[in-house]
mmCIF file of the N, C-alpha and C atoms, coordinates in Angstrom:
data_MODEL
# 
_entry.id   MODEL 
# 
loop_
_atom_site.group_PDB 
_atom_site.id 
_atom_site.type_symbol 
_atom_site.label_atom_id 
_atom_site.label_alt_id 
_atom_site.label_comp_id 
_atom_site.label_asym_id 
_atom_site.label_entity_id 
_atom_site.label_seq_id 
_atom_site.pdbx_PDB_ins_code 
_atom_site.Cartn_x 
_atom_site.Cartn_y 
_atom_site.Cartn_z 
_atom_site.occupancy 
_atom_site.B_iso_or_equiv 
_atom_site.pdbx_formal_charge 
_atom_site.auth_seq_id 
_atom_site.auth_comp_id 
_atom_site.auth_asym_id 
_atom_site.auth_atom_id 
_atom_site.pdbx_PDB_model_num 
ATOM 1   N N  . MET A 1 1  ? -13.004 10.296  2.282  1.00 0.00 ? 1  MET A N  1 
ATOM 2   C CA . MET A 1 1  ? -14.097 9.430   1.908  1.00 0.00 ? 1  MET A CA 1 
ATOM 3   C C  . MET A 1 1  ? -14.848 9.795   1.137  1.00 0.00 ? 1  MET A C  1 
ATOM 4   N N  . ALA A 1 2  ? -15.327 9.200   0.101  1.00 0.00 ? 2  ALA A N  1 
ATOM 5   C CA . ALA A 1 2  ? -16.432 9.413   -0.973 1.00 0.00 ? 2  ALA A CA 1 
ATOM 6   C C  . ALA A 1 2  ? -17.694 9.611   -0.093 1.00 0.00 ? 2  ALA A C  1 
ATOM 7   N N  . GLU A 1 3  ? -18.646 10.045  -0.955 1.00 0.00 ? 3  GLU A N  1 
ATOM 8   C CA . GLU A 1 3  ? -19.955 10.184  -0.412 1.00 0.00 ? 3  GLU A CA 1 
ATOM 9   C C  . GLU A 1 3  ? -20.783 8.819   -0.916 1.00 0.00 ? 3  GLU A C  1 
ATOM 10  N N  . GLN A 1 4  ? -21.500 8.435   -0.011 1.00 0.00 ? 4  GLN A N  1 
ATOM 11  C CA . GLN A 1 4  ? -22.379 7.248   -0.318 1.00 0.00 ? 4  GLN A CA 1 
ATOM 12  C C  . GLN A 1 4  ? -23.423 7.572   -1.314 1.00 0.00 ? 4  GLN A C  1 
ATOM 13  N N  . LYS A 1 5  ? -23.731 6.572   -2.240 1.00 0.00 ? 5  LYS A N  1 
ATOM 14  C CA . LYS A 1 5  ? -24.669 6.871   -3.170 1.00 0.00 ? 5  LYS A CA 1 
ATOM 15  C C  . LYS A 1 5  ? -25.835 6.055   -2.867 1.00 0.00 ? 5  LYS A C  1 
ATOM 16  N N  . VAL A 1 6  ? -26.950 6.658   -2.827 1.00 0.00 ? 6  VAL A N  1 
ATOM 17  C CA . VAL A 1 6  ? -28.293 6.059   -2.603 1.00 0.00 ? 6  VAL A CA 1 
ATOM 18  C C  . VAL A 1 6  ? -29.071 5.555   -3.855 1.00 0.00 ? 6  VAL A C  1 
ATOM 19  N N  . LYS A 1 7  ? -29.150 4.281   -3.944 1.00 0.00 ? 7  LYS A N  1 
ATOM 20  C CA . LYS A 1 7  ? -29.843 3.785   -5.214 1.00 0.00 ? 7  LYS A CA 1 
ATOM 21  C C  . LYS A 1 7  ? -31.456 3.662   -4.940 1.00 0.00 ? 7  LYS A C  1 
ATOM 22  N N  . GLN A 1 8  ? -31.734 3.557   -3.553 1.00 0.00 ? 8  GLN A N  1 
ATOM 23  C CA . GLN A 1 8  ? -33.111 3.292   -3.184 1.00 0.00 ? 8  GLN A CA 1 
ATOM 24  C C  . GLN A 1 8  ? -33.310 3.950   -1.712 1.00 0.00 ? 8  GLN A C  1 
ATOM 25  N N  . LYS A 1 9  ? -34.133 4.832   -1.737 1.00 0.00 ? 9  LYS A N  1 
ATOM 26  C CA . LYS A 1 9  ? -34.392 5.310   -0.528 1.00 0.00 ? 9  LYS A CA 1 
ATOM 27  C C  . LYS A 1 9  ? -34.884 4.573   0.517  1.00 0.00 ? 9  LYS A C  1 
ATOM 28  N N  . GLY A 1 10 ? -35.974 3.890   0.136  1.00 0.00 ? 10 GLY A N  1 
ATOM 29  C CA . GLY A 1 10 ? -36.653 2.934   1.136  1.00 0.00 ? 10 GLY A CA 1 
ATOM 30  C C  . GLY A 1 10 ? -35.703 1.447   1.536  1.00 0.00 ? 10 GLY A C  1 
ATOM 31  N N  . PRO A 1 11 ? -36.298 0.845   2.036  1.00 0.00 ? 11 PRO A N  1 
ATOM 32  C CA . PRO A 1 11 ? -35.649 -0.559  2.416  1.00 0.00 ? 11 PRO A CA 1 
ATOM 33  C C  . PRO A 1 11 ? -35.769 -1.504  1.396  1.00 0.00 ? 11 PRO A C  1 
ATOM 34  N N  . TYR A 1 12 ? -34.767 -2.591  1.299  1.00 0.00 ? 12 TYR A N  1 
ATOM 35  C CA . TYR A 1 12 ? -34.890 -3.669  0.298  1.00 0.00 ? 12 TYR A CA 1 
ATOM 36  C C  . TYR A 1 12 ? -35.543 -4.755  1.103  1.00 0.00 ? 12 TYR A C  1 
ATOM 37  N N  . ILE A 1 13 ? -36.553 -5.213  1.068  1.00 0.00 ? 13 ILE A N  1 
ATOM 38  C CA . ILE A 1 13 ? -37.393 -6.362  1.431  1.00 0.00 ? 13 ILE A CA 1 
ATOM 39  C C  . ILE A 1 13 ? -37.001 -7.736  0.628  1.00 0.00 ? 13 ILE A C  1 
ATOM 40  N N  . LEU A 1 14 ? -36.251 -8.396  1.544  1.00 0.00 ? 14 LEU A N  1 
ATOM 41  C CA . LEU A 1 14 ? -35.809 -9.624  0.754  1.00 0.00 ? 14 LEU A CA 1 
ATOM 42  C C  . LEU A 1 14 ? -36.064 -10.947 1.863  1.00 0.00 ? 14 LEU A C  1 
ATOM 43  N N  . ASP A 1 15 ? -36.067 -12.021 1.145  1.00 0.00 ? 15 ASP A N  1 
ATOM 44  C CA . ASP A 1 15 ? -36.116 -13.314 1.662  1.00 0.00 ? 15 ASP A CA 1 
ATOM 45  C C  . ASP A 1 15 ? -34.556 -13.876 1.486  1.00 0.00 ? 15 ASP A C  1 
ATOM 46  N N  . LEU A 1 16 ? -33.995 -13.906 2.745  1.00 0.00 ? 16 LEU A N  1 
ATOM 47  C CA . LEU A 1 16 ? -32.505 -14.544 2.361  1.00 0.00 ? 16 LEU A CA 1 
ATOM 48  C C  . LEU A 1 16 ? -32.342 -15.862 3.291  1.00 0.00 ? 16 LEU A C  1 
ATOM 49  N N  . GLU A 1 17 ? -31.359 -16.395 2.779  1.00 0.00 ? 17 GLU A N  1 
ATOM 50  C CA . GLU A 1 17 ? -30.986 -17.700 3.065  1.00 0.00 ? 17 GLU A CA 1 
ATOM 51  C C  . GLU A 1 17 ? -30.124 -17.572 4.418  1.00 0.00 ? 17 GLU A C  1 
ATOM 52  N N  . ALA A 1 18 ? -30.078 -18.767 5.255  1.00 0.00 ? 18 ALA A N  1 
ATOM 53  C CA . ALA A 1 18 ? -29.196 -18.638 6.459  1.00 0.00 ? 18 ALA A CA 1 
ATOM 54  C C  . ALA A 1 18 ? -27.653 -18.370 5.912  1.00 0.00 ? 18 ALA A C  1 
ATOM 55  N N  . GLY A 1 19 ? -26.795 -17.908 6.703  1.00 0.00 ? 19 GLY A N  1 
ATOM 56  C CA . GLY A 1 19 ? -25.602 -17.745 6.196  1.00 0.00 ? 19 GLY A CA 1 
ATOM 57  C C  . GLY A 1 19 ? -25.017 -16.404 6.457  1.00 0.00 ? 19 GLY A C  1 
ATOM 58  N N  . SER A 1 20 ? -23.913 -16.084 5.720  1.00 0.00 ? 20 SER A N  1 
ATOM 59  C CA . SER A 1 20 ? -23.044 -14.948 5.911  1.00 0.00 ? 20 SER A CA 1 
ATOM 60  C C  . SER A 1 20 ? -23.379 -14.164 4.713  1.00 0.00 ? 20 SER A C  1 
ATOM 61  N N  . HIS A 1 21 ? -23.751 -12.855 4.739  1.00 0.00 ? 21 HIS A N  1 
ATOM 62  C CA . HIS A 1 21 ? -24.003 -11.905 3.825  1.00 0.00 ? 21 HIS A CA 1 
ATOM 63  C C  . HIS A 1 21 ? -23.314 -10.496 3.989  1.00 0.00 ? 21 HIS A C  1 
ATOM 64  N N  . LEU A 1 22 ? -23.064 -9.825  2.985  1.00 0.00 ? 22 LEU A N  1 
ATOM 65  C CA . LEU A 1 22 ? -22.116 -8.743  3.199  1.00 0.00 ? 22 LEU A CA 1 
ATOM 66  C C  . LEU A 1 22 ? -23.142 -7.555  2.572  1.00 0.00 ? 22 LEU A C  1 
ATOM 67  N N  . TRP A 1 23 ? -23.539 -6.423  3.356  1.00 0.00 ? 23 TRP A N  1 
ATOM 68  C CA . TRP A 1 23 ? -24.239 -5.435  2.787  1.00 0.00 ? 23 TRP A CA 1 
ATOM 69  C C  . TRP A 1 23 ? -23.184 -4.228  2.419  1.00 0.00 ? 23 TRP A C  1 
ATOM 70  N N  . CYS A 1 24 ? -23.697 -3.652  1.214  1.00 0.00 ? 24 CYS A N  1 
ATOM 71  C CA . CYS A 1 24 ? -22.998 -2.708  0.679  1.00 0.00 ? 24 CYS A CA 1 
ATOM 72  C C  . CYS A 1 24 ? -23.317 -1.355  1.482  1.00 0.00 ? 24 CYS A C  1 
ATOM 73  N N  . ALA A 1 25 ? -22.154 -0.847  1.941  1.00 0.00 ? 25 ALA A N  1 
ATOM 74  C CA . ALA A 1 25 ? -22.123 0.583   2.648  1.00 0.00 ? 25 ALA A CA 1 
ATOM 75  C C  . ALA A 1 25 ? -22.016 1.665   1.784  1.00 0.00 ? 25 ALA A C  1 
ATOM 76  N N  . CYS A 1 26 ? -21.199 1.483   0.573  1.00 0.00 ? 26 CYS A N  1 
ATOM 77  C CA . CYS A 1 26 ? -21.003 2.777   -0.288 1.00 0.00 ? 26 CYS A CA 1 
ATOM 78  C C  . CYS A 1 26 ? -22.096 3.090   -1.203 1.00 0.00 ? 26 CYS A C  1 
ATOM 79  N N  . GLY A 1 27 ? -22.858 2.144   -1.697 1.00 0.00 ? 27 GLY A N  1 
ATOM 80  C CA . GLY A 1 27 ? -23.967 2.325   -2.541 1.00 0.00 ? 27 GLY A CA 1 
ATOM 81  C C  . GLY A 1 27 ? -23.530 2.295   -3.983 1.00 0.00 ? 27 GLY A C  1 
ATOM 82  N N  . GLN A 1 28 ? -22.364 1.905   -4.136 1.00 0.00 ? 28 GLN A N  1 
ATOM 83  C CA . GLN A 1 28 ? -21.709 1.759   -5.437 1.00 0.00 ? 28 GLN A CA 1 
ATOM 84  C C  . GLN A 1 28 ? -21.740 0.403   -6.344 1.00 0.00 ? 28 GLN A C  1 
ATOM 85  N N  . SER A 1 29 ? -22.088 -0.450  -5.513 1.00 0.00 ? 29 SER A N  1 
ATOM 86  C CA . SER A 1 29 ? -22.147 -1.920  -5.737 1.00 0.00 ? 29 SER A CA 1 
ATOM 87  C C  . SER A 1 29 ? -23.107 -2.112  -6.943 1.00 0.00 ? 29 SER A C  1 
ATOM 88  N N  . ALA A 1 30 ? -22.614 -2.883  -7.996 1.00 0.00 ? 30 ALA A N  1 
ATOM 89  C CA . ALA A 1 30 ? -23.734 -3.228  -8.979 1.00 0.00 ? 30 ALA A CA 1 
ATOM 90  C C  . ALA A 1 30 ? -24.674 -4.342  -8.667 1.00 0.00 ? 30 ALA A C  1 
ATOM 91  N N  . ASN A 1 31 ? -24.474 -4.710  -7.355 1.00 0.00 ? 31 ASN A N  1 
ATOM 92  C CA . ASN A 1 31 ? -25.381 -5.760  -6.721 1.00 0.00 ? 31 ASN A CA 1 
ATOM 93  C C  . ASN A 1 31 ? -26.088 -5.250  -5.583 1.00 0.00 ? 31 ASN A C  1 
ATOM 94  N N  . ASP A 1 32 ? -26.170 -3.976  -5.596 1.00 0.00 ? 32 ASP A N  1 
ATOM 95  C CA . ASP A 1 32 ? -26.700 -3.319  -4.263 1.00 0.00 ? 32 ASP A CA 1 
ATOM 96  C C  . ASP A 1 32 ? -28.173 -3.968  -3.792 1.00 0.00 ? 32 ASP A C  1 
ATOM 97  N N  . PRO A 1 33 ? -28.444 -4.321  -2.556 1.00 0.00 ? 33 PRO A N  1 
ATOM 98  C CA . PRO A 1 33 ? -27.886 -3.854  -1.406 1.00 0.00 ? 33 PRO A CA 1 
ATOM 99  C C  . PRO A 1 33 ? -26.600 -4.655  -0.888 1.00 0.00 ? 33 PRO A C  1 
ATOM 100 N N  . PHE A 1 34 ? -26.143 -5.701  -1.782 1.00 0.00 ? 34 PHE A N  1 
ATOM 101 C CA . PHE A 1 34 ? -24.812 -6.482  -1.386 1.00 0.00 ? 34 PHE A CA 1 
ATOM 102 C C  . PHE A 1 34 ? -23.785 -5.865  -1.961 1.00 0.00 ? 34 PHE A C  1 
ATOM 103 N N  . CYS A 1 35 ? -22.721 -6.167  -1.230 1.00 0.00 ? 35 CYS A N  1 
ATOM 104 C CA . CYS A 1 35 ? -21.478 -5.652  -1.824 1.00 0.00 ? 35 CYS A CA 1 
ATOM 105 C C  . CYS A 1 35 ? -20.749 -6.488  -2.843 1.00 0.00 ? 35 CYS A C  1 
ATOM 106 N N  . ASP A 1 36 ? -20.195 -5.875  -3.814 1.00 0.00 ? 36 ASP A N  1 
ATOM 107 C CA . ASP A 1 36 ? -19.690 -6.657  -5.023 1.00 0.00 ? 36 ASP A CA 1 
ATOM 108 C C  . ASP A 1 36 ? -18.008 -6.939  -4.728 1.00 0.00 ? 36 ASP A C  1 
ATOM 109 N N  . LEU A 1 37 ? -17.657 -6.621  -3.640 1.00 0.00 ? 37 LEU A N  1 
ATOM 110 C CA . LEU A 1 37 ? -16.144 -6.735  -3.321 1.00 0.00 ? 37 LEU A CA 1 
ATOM 111 C C  . LEU A 1 37 ? -15.196 -6.011  -4.011 1.00 0.00 ? 37 LEU A C  1 
ATOM 112 N N  . LYS A 1 38 ? -15.740 -4.916  -4.819 1.00 0.00 ? 38 LYS A N  1 
ATOM 113 C CA . LYS A 1 38 ? -14.744 -4.081  -5.682 1.00 0.00 ? 38 LYS A CA 1 
ATOM 114 C C  . LYS A 1 38 ? -14.872 -2.877  -5.404 1.00 0.00 ? 38 LYS A C  1 
ATOM 115 N N  . THR A 1 39 ? -16.103 -1.964  -5.548 1.00 0.00 ? 39 THR A N  1 
ATOM 116 C CA . THR A 1 39 ? -16.047 -0.772  -5.692 1.00 0.00 ? 39 THR A CA 1 
ATOM 117 C C  . THR A 1 39 ? -15.802 -0.105  -4.209 1.00 0.00 ? 39 THR A C  1 
ATOM 118 N N  . HIS A 1 40 ? -16.076 -0.491  -3.197 1.00 0.00 ? 40 HIS A N  1 
ATOM 119 C CA . HIS A 1 40 ? -15.638 0.149   -1.948 1.00 0.00 ? 40 HIS A CA 1 
ATOM 120 C C  . HIS A 1 40 ? -14.328 0.277   -1.572 1.00 0.00 ? 40 HIS A C  1 
ATOM 121 N N  . LYS A 1 41 ? -13.499 -0.452  -2.213 1.00 0.00 ? 41 LYS A N  1 
ATOM 122 C CA . LYS A 1 41 ? -12.106 -0.500  -1.864 1.00 0.00 ? 41 LYS A CA 1 
ATOM 123 C C  . LYS A 1 41 ? -11.239 0.933   -2.242 1.00 0.00 ? 41 LYS A C  1 
ATOM 124 N N  . THR A 1 42 ? -11.766 1.426   -3.198 1.00 0.00 ? 42 THR A N  1 
ATOM 125 C CA . THR A 1 42 ? -11.203 2.970   -3.508 1.00 0.00 ? 42 THR A CA 1 
ATOM 126 C C  . THR A 1 42 ? -12.032 3.942   -2.968 1.00 0.00 ? 42 THR A C  1 
ATOM 127 N N  . LEU A 1 43 ? -13.113 3.652   -2.406 1.00 0.00 ? 43 LEU A N  1 
ATOM 128 C CA . LEU A 1 43 ? -13.961 4.951   -1.605 1.00 0.00 ? 43 LEU A CA 1 
ATOM 129 C C  . LEU A 1 43 ? -13.780 5.088   -0.158 1.00 0.00 ? 43 LEU A C  1 
ATOM 130 N N  . GLY A 1 44 ? -13.181 4.169   0.564  1.00 0.00 ? 44 GLY A N  1 
ATOM 131 C CA . GLY A 1 44 ? -13.005 4.315   2.192  1.00 0.00 ? 44 GLY A CA 1 
ATOM 132 C C  . GLY A 1 44 ? -14.211 3.666   2.736  1.00 0.00 ? 44 GLY A C  1 
ATOM 133 N N  . PHE A 1 45 ? -15.109 2.888   2.289  1.00 0.00 ? 45 PHE A N  1 
ATOM 134 C CA . PHE A 1 45 ? -16.005 2.348   2.916  1.00 0.00 ? 45 PHE A CA 1 
ATOM 135 C C  . PHE A 1 45 ? -15.714 0.754   3.122  1.00 0.00 ? 45 PHE A C  1 
ATOM 136 N N  . VAL A 1 46 ? -16.315 0.235   4.276  1.00 0.00 ? 46 VAL A N  1 
ATOM 137 C CA . VAL A 1 46 ? -16.231 -1.248  4.436  1.00 0.00 ? 46 VAL A CA 1 
ATOM 138 C C  . VAL A 1 46 ? -17.533 -1.873  4.727  1.00 0.00 ? 46 VAL A C  1 
ATOM 139 N N  . PRO A 1 47 ? -17.711 -2.860  3.821  1.00 0.00 ? 47 PRO A N  1 
ATOM 140 C CA . PRO A 1 47 ? -19.058 -3.687  3.989  1.00 0.00 ? 47 PRO A CA 1 
ATOM 141 C C  . PRO A 1 47 ? -19.371 -4.143  5.184  1.00 0.00 ? 47 PRO A C  1 
ATOM 142 N N  . LYS A 1 48 ? -20.807 -4.216  5.610  1.00 0.00 ? 48 LYS A N  1 
ATOM 143 C CA . LYS A 1 48 ? -21.116 -4.908  6.824  1.00 0.00 ? 48 LYS A CA 1 
ATOM 144 C C  . LYS A 1 48 ? -21.579 -6.273  6.669  1.00 0.00 ? 48 LYS A C  1 
ATOM 145 N N  . LYS A 1 49 ? -20.822 -7.081  7.183  1.00 0.00 ? 49 LYS A N  1 
ATOM 146 C CA . LYS A 1 49 ? -20.932 -8.639  7.245  1.00 0.00 ? 49 LYS A CA 1 
ATOM 147 C C  . LYS A 1 49 ? -22.183 -8.830  8.240  1.00 0.00 ? 49 LYS A C  1 
ATOM 148 N N  . PHE A 1 50 ? -23.118 -9.701  8.044  1.00 0.00 ? 50 PHE A N  1 
ATOM 149 C CA . PHE A 1 50 ? -24.236 -10.095 8.878  1.00 0.00 ? 50 PHE A CA 1 
ATOM 150 C C  . PHE A 1 50 ? -24.347 -11.383 8.833  1.00 0.00 ? 50 PHE A C  1 
ATOM 151 N N  . GLU A 1 51 ? -24.839 -12.097 9.757  1.00 0.00 ? 51 GLU A N  1 
ATOM 152 C CA . GLU A 1 51 ? -25.128 -13.520 9.844  1.00 0.00 ? 51 GLU A CA 1 
ATOM 153 C C  . GLU A 1 51 ? -26.497 -13.816 10.008 1.00 0.00 ? 51 GLU A C  1 
ATOM 154 N N  . LEU A 1 52 ? -27.382 -14.751 9.222  1.00 0.00 ? 52 LEU A N  1 
ATOM 155 C CA . LEU A 1 52 ? -28.721 -15.183 9.592  1.00 0.00 ? 52 LEU A CA 1 
ATOM 156 C C  . LEU A 1 52 ? -28.488 -16.789 9.812  1.00 0.00 ? 52 LEU A C  1 
ATOM 157 N N  . THR A 1 53 ? -29.220 -17.069 10.824 1.00 0.00 ? 53 THR A N  1 
ATOM 158 C CA . THR A 1 53 ? -29.177 -18.604 11.364 1.00 0.00 ? 53 THR A CA 1 
ATOM 159 C C  . THR A 1 53 ? -30.056 -19.486 10.696 1.00 0.00 ? 53 THR A C  1 
ATOM 160 N N  . GLU A 1 54 ? -31.116 -18.766 10.010 1.00 0.00 ? 54 GLU A N  1 
ATOM 161 C CA . GLU A 1 54 ? -32.194 -19.470 9.370  1.00 0.00 ? 54 GLU A CA 1 
ATOM 162 C C  . GLU A 1 54 ? -32.728 -18.524 8.276  1.00 0.00 ? 54 GLU A C  1 
ATOM 163 N N  . LYS A 1 55 ? -33.585 -19.270 7.196  1.00 0.00 ? 55 LYS A N  1 
ATOM 164 C CA . LYS A 1 55 ? -33.985 -18.406 6.076  1.00 0.00 ? 55 LYS A CA 1 
ATOM 165 C C  . LYS A 1 55 ? -34.840 -17.411 6.729  1.00 0.00 ? 55 LYS A C  1 
ATOM 166 N N  . LYS A 1 56 ? -34.830 -15.922 6.107  1.00 0.00 ? 56 LYS A N  1 
ATOM 167 C CA . LYS A 1 56 ? -35.706 -14.978 7.042  1.00 0.00 ? 56 LYS A CA 1 
ATOM 168 C C  . LYS A 1 56 ? -35.866 -13.736 6.080  1.00 0.00 ? 56 LYS A C  1 
ATOM 169 N N  . LYS A 1 57 ? -36.912 -13.266 6.046  1.00 0.00 ? 57 LYS A N  1 
ATOM 170 C CA . LYS A 1 57 ? -37.460 -12.058 5.331  1.00 0.00 ? 57 LYS A CA 1 
ATOM 171 C C  . LYS A 1 57 ? -36.814 -10.859 6.167  1.00 0.00 ? 57 LYS A C  1 
ATOM 172 N N  . VAL A 1 58 ? -35.984 -10.138 5.642  1.00 0.00 ? 58 VAL A N  1 
ATOM 173 C CA . VAL A 1 58 ? -35.421 -8.863  6.379  1.00 0.00 ? 58 VAL A CA 1 
ATOM 174 C C  . VAL A 1 58 ? -35.461 -7.573  5.512  1.00 0.00 ? 58 VAL A C  1 
ATOM 175 N N  . ALA A 1 59 ? -35.350 -6.681  6.268  1.00 0.00 ? 59 ALA A N  1 
ATOM 176 C CA . ALA A 1 59 ? -35.579 -5.259  5.636  1.00 0.00 ? 59 ALA A CA 1 
ATOM 177 C C  . ALA A 1 59 ? -34.081 -4.596  5.384  1.00 0.00 ? 59 ALA A C  1 
ATOM 178 N N  . LEU A 1 60 ? -33.301 -4.670  4.396  1.00 0.00 ? 60 LEU A N  1 
ATOM 179 C CA . LEU A 1 60 ? -32.008 -4.118  4.538  1.00 0.00 ? 60 LEU A CA 1 
ATOM 180 C C  . LEU A 1 60 ? -32.070 -2.517  4.082  1.00 0.00 ? 60 LEU A C  1 
ATOM 181 N N  . CYS A 1 61 ? -31.279 -1.739  4.754  1.00 0.00 ? 61 CYS A N  1 
ATOM 182 C CA . CYS A 1 61 ? -31.484 -0.333  4.564  1.00 0.00 ? 61 CYS A CA 1 
ATOM 183 C C  . CYS A 1 61 ? -31.016 0.006   2.979  1.00 0.00 ? 61 CYS A C  1 
ATOM 184 N N  . GLY A 1 62 ? -31.817 0.859   2.324  1.00 0.00 ? 62 GLY A N  1 
ATOM 185 C CA . GLY A 1 62 ? -31.386 1.252   1.217  1.00 0.00 ? 62 GLY A CA 1 
ATOM 186 C C  . GLY A 1 62 ? -30.867 2.736   1.056  1.00 0.00 ? 62 GLY A C  1 
ATOM 187 N N  . CYS A 1 63 ? -31.128 3.595   2.287  1.00 0.00 ? 63 CYS A N  1 
ATOM 188 C CA . CYS A 1 63 ? -30.791 4.818   2.201  1.00 0.00 ? 63 CYS A CA 1 
ATOM 189 C C  . CYS A 1 63 ? -29.301 4.952   2.734  1.00 0.00 ? 63 CYS A C  1 
ATOM 190 N N  . LYS A 1 64 ? -28.759 3.987   3.238  1.00 0.00 ? 64 LYS A N  1 
ATOM 191 C CA . LYS A 1 64 ? -27.404 3.978   3.979  1.00 0.00 ? 64 LYS A CA 1 
ATOM 192 C C  . LYS A 1 64 ? -27.094 4.981   5.094  1.00 0.00 ? 64 LYS A C  1 
ATOM 193 N N  . GLN A 1 65 ? -28.310 5.155   5.692  1.00 0.00 ? 65 GLN A N  1 
ATOM 194 C CA . GLN A 1 65 ? -28.241 6.195   7.040  1.00 0.00 ? 65 GLN A CA 1 
ATOM 195 C C  . GLN A 1 65 ? -28.582 5.411   8.127  1.00 0.00 ? 65 GLN A C  1 
ATOM 196 N N  . SER A 1 66 ? -29.163 4.239   7.979  1.00 0.00 ? 66 SER A N  1 
ATOM 197 C CA . SER A 1 66 ? -29.540 3.492   9.198  1.00 0.00 ? 66 SER A CA 1 
ATOM 198 C C  . SER A 1 66 ? -28.571 3.589   10.286 1.00 0.00 ? 66 SER A C  1 
ATOM 199 N N  . LYS A 1 67 ? -28.983 3.764   11.766 1.00 0.00 ? 67 LYS A N  1 
ATOM 200 C CA . LYS A 1 67 ? -28.334 3.575   12.925 1.00 0.00 ? 67 LYS A CA 1 
ATOM 201 C C  . LYS A 1 67 ? -28.129 2.028   13.099 1.00 0.00 ? 67 LYS A C  1 
ATOM 202 N N  . ASN A 1 68 ? -28.716 1.137   12.501 1.00 0.00 ? 68 ASN A N  1 
ATOM 203 C CA . ASN A 1 68 ? -28.930 -0.268  12.806 1.00 0.00 ? 68 ASN A CA 1 
ATOM 204 C C  . ASN A 1 68 ? -28.356 -1.104  11.521 1.00 0.00 ? 68 ASN A C  1 
ATOM 205 N N  . ALA A 1 69 ? -27.591 -0.509  10.723 1.00 0.00 ? 69 ALA A N  1 
ATOM 206 C CA . ALA A 1 69 ? -27.200 -1.105  9.467  1.00 0.00 ? 69 ALA A CA 1 
ATOM 207 C C  . ALA A 1 69 ? -26.544 -2.645  10.041 1.00 0.00 ? 69 ALA A C  1 
ATOM 208 N N  . PRO A 1 70 ? -26.980 -3.526  9.000  1.00 0.00 ? 70 PRO A N  1 
ATOM 209 C CA . PRO A 1 70 ? -27.398 -3.314  7.596  1.00 0.00 ? 70 PRO A CA 1 
ATOM 210 C C  . PRO A 1 70 ? -28.947 -3.175  7.454  1.00 0.00 ? 70 PRO A C  1 
ATOM 211 N N  . PHE A 1 71 ? -29.783 -3.153  8.780  1.00 0.00 ? 71 PHE A N  1 
ATOM 212 C CA . PHE A 1 71 ? -31.074 -3.363  8.531  1.00 0.00 ? 71 PHE A CA 1 
ATOM 213 C C  . PHE A 1 71 ? -31.769 -2.022  8.795  1.00 0.00 ? 71 PHE A C  1 
ATOM 214 N N  . CYS A 1 72 ? -32.729 -1.772  8.216  1.00 0.00 ? 72 CYS A N  1 
ATOM 215 C CA . CYS A 1 72 ? -33.642 -0.593  8.073  1.00 0.00 ? 72 CYS A CA 1 
ATOM 216 C C  . CYS A 1 72 ? -34.074 -0.294  9.492  1.00 0.00 ? 72 CYS A C  1 
ATOM 217 N N  . ASP A 1 73 ? -34.086 0.933   9.797  1.00 0.00 ? 73 ASP A N  1 
ATOM 218 C CA . ASP A 1 73 ? -34.512 1.420   11.160 1.00 0.00 ? 73 ASP A CA 1 
ATOM 219 C C  . ASP A 1 73 ? -35.516 2.923   10.789 1.00 0.00 ? 73 ASP A C  1 
ATOM 220 N N  . GLY A 1 74 ? -35.929 2.733   9.720  1.00 0.00 ? 74 GLY A N  1 
ATOM 221 C CA . GLY A 1 74 ? -36.928 3.851   9.302  1.00 0.00 ? 74 GLY A CA 1 
ATOM 222 C C  . GLY A 1 74 ? -36.413 5.371   9.178  1.00 0.00 ? 74 GLY A C  1 
ATOM 223 N N  . THR A 1 75 ? -34.948 5.539   9.280  1.00 0.00 ? 75 THR A N  1 
ATOM 224 C CA . THR A 1 75 ? -34.346 6.681   8.920  1.00 0.00 ? 75 THR A CA 1 
ATOM 225 C C  . THR A 1 75 ? -34.738 7.543   7.741  1.00 0.00 ? 75 THR A C  1 
ATOM 226 N N  . HIS A 1 76 ? -35.055 6.452   6.638  1.00 0.00 ? 76 HIS A N  1 
ATOM 227 C CA . HIS A 1 76 ? -35.188 7.120   5.373  1.00 0.00 ? 76 HIS A CA 1 
ATOM 228 C C  . HIS A 1 76 ? -36.426 8.013   5.429  1.00 0.00 ? 76 HIS A C  1 
ATOM 229 N N  . ALA A 1 77 ? -37.351 7.641   6.232  1.00 0.00 ? 77 ALA A N  1 
ATOM 230 C CA . ALA A 1 77 ? -38.653 8.525   6.283  1.00 0.00 ? 77 ALA A CA 1 
ATOM 231 C C  . ALA A 1 77 ? -38.418 10.075  6.818  1.00 0.00 ? 77 ALA A C  1 
ATOM 232 N N  . LYS A 1 78 ? -37.078 10.210  7.447  1.00 0.00 ? 78 LYS A N  1 
ATOM 233 C CA . LYS A 1 78 ? -36.904 11.557  7.690  1.00 0.00 ? 78 LYS A CA 1 
ATOM 234 C C  . LYS A 1 78 ? -36.058 12.345  6.892  1.00 0.00 ? 78 LYS A C  1 
ATOM 235 N N  . LEU A 1 79 ? -35.595 11.617  5.673  1.00 0.00 ? 79 LEU A N  1 
ATOM 236 C CA . LEU A 1 79 ? -34.643 12.270  4.885  1.00 0.00 ? 79 LEU A CA 1 
ATOM 237 C C  . LEU A 1 79 ? -35.252 13.067  3.745  1.00 0.00 ? 79 LEU A C  1 
# 
């Protein structure tokens, strides 16, 4: 498996609409923190699908090390 690429150490704070979203686990997506449905296929990573039932402000992990992915758990502060 390839190494994850970290484009942003801290979280992505976003207002997201209700529905399904795909968080990029590899860090190679051109649309990070969201999966572009291309780059992970050759790297051995699987995007993390998550659902929101309503529009919500979320903190998505940027460091790719969260134990609660796709959401930030503060791990970046220890890196």
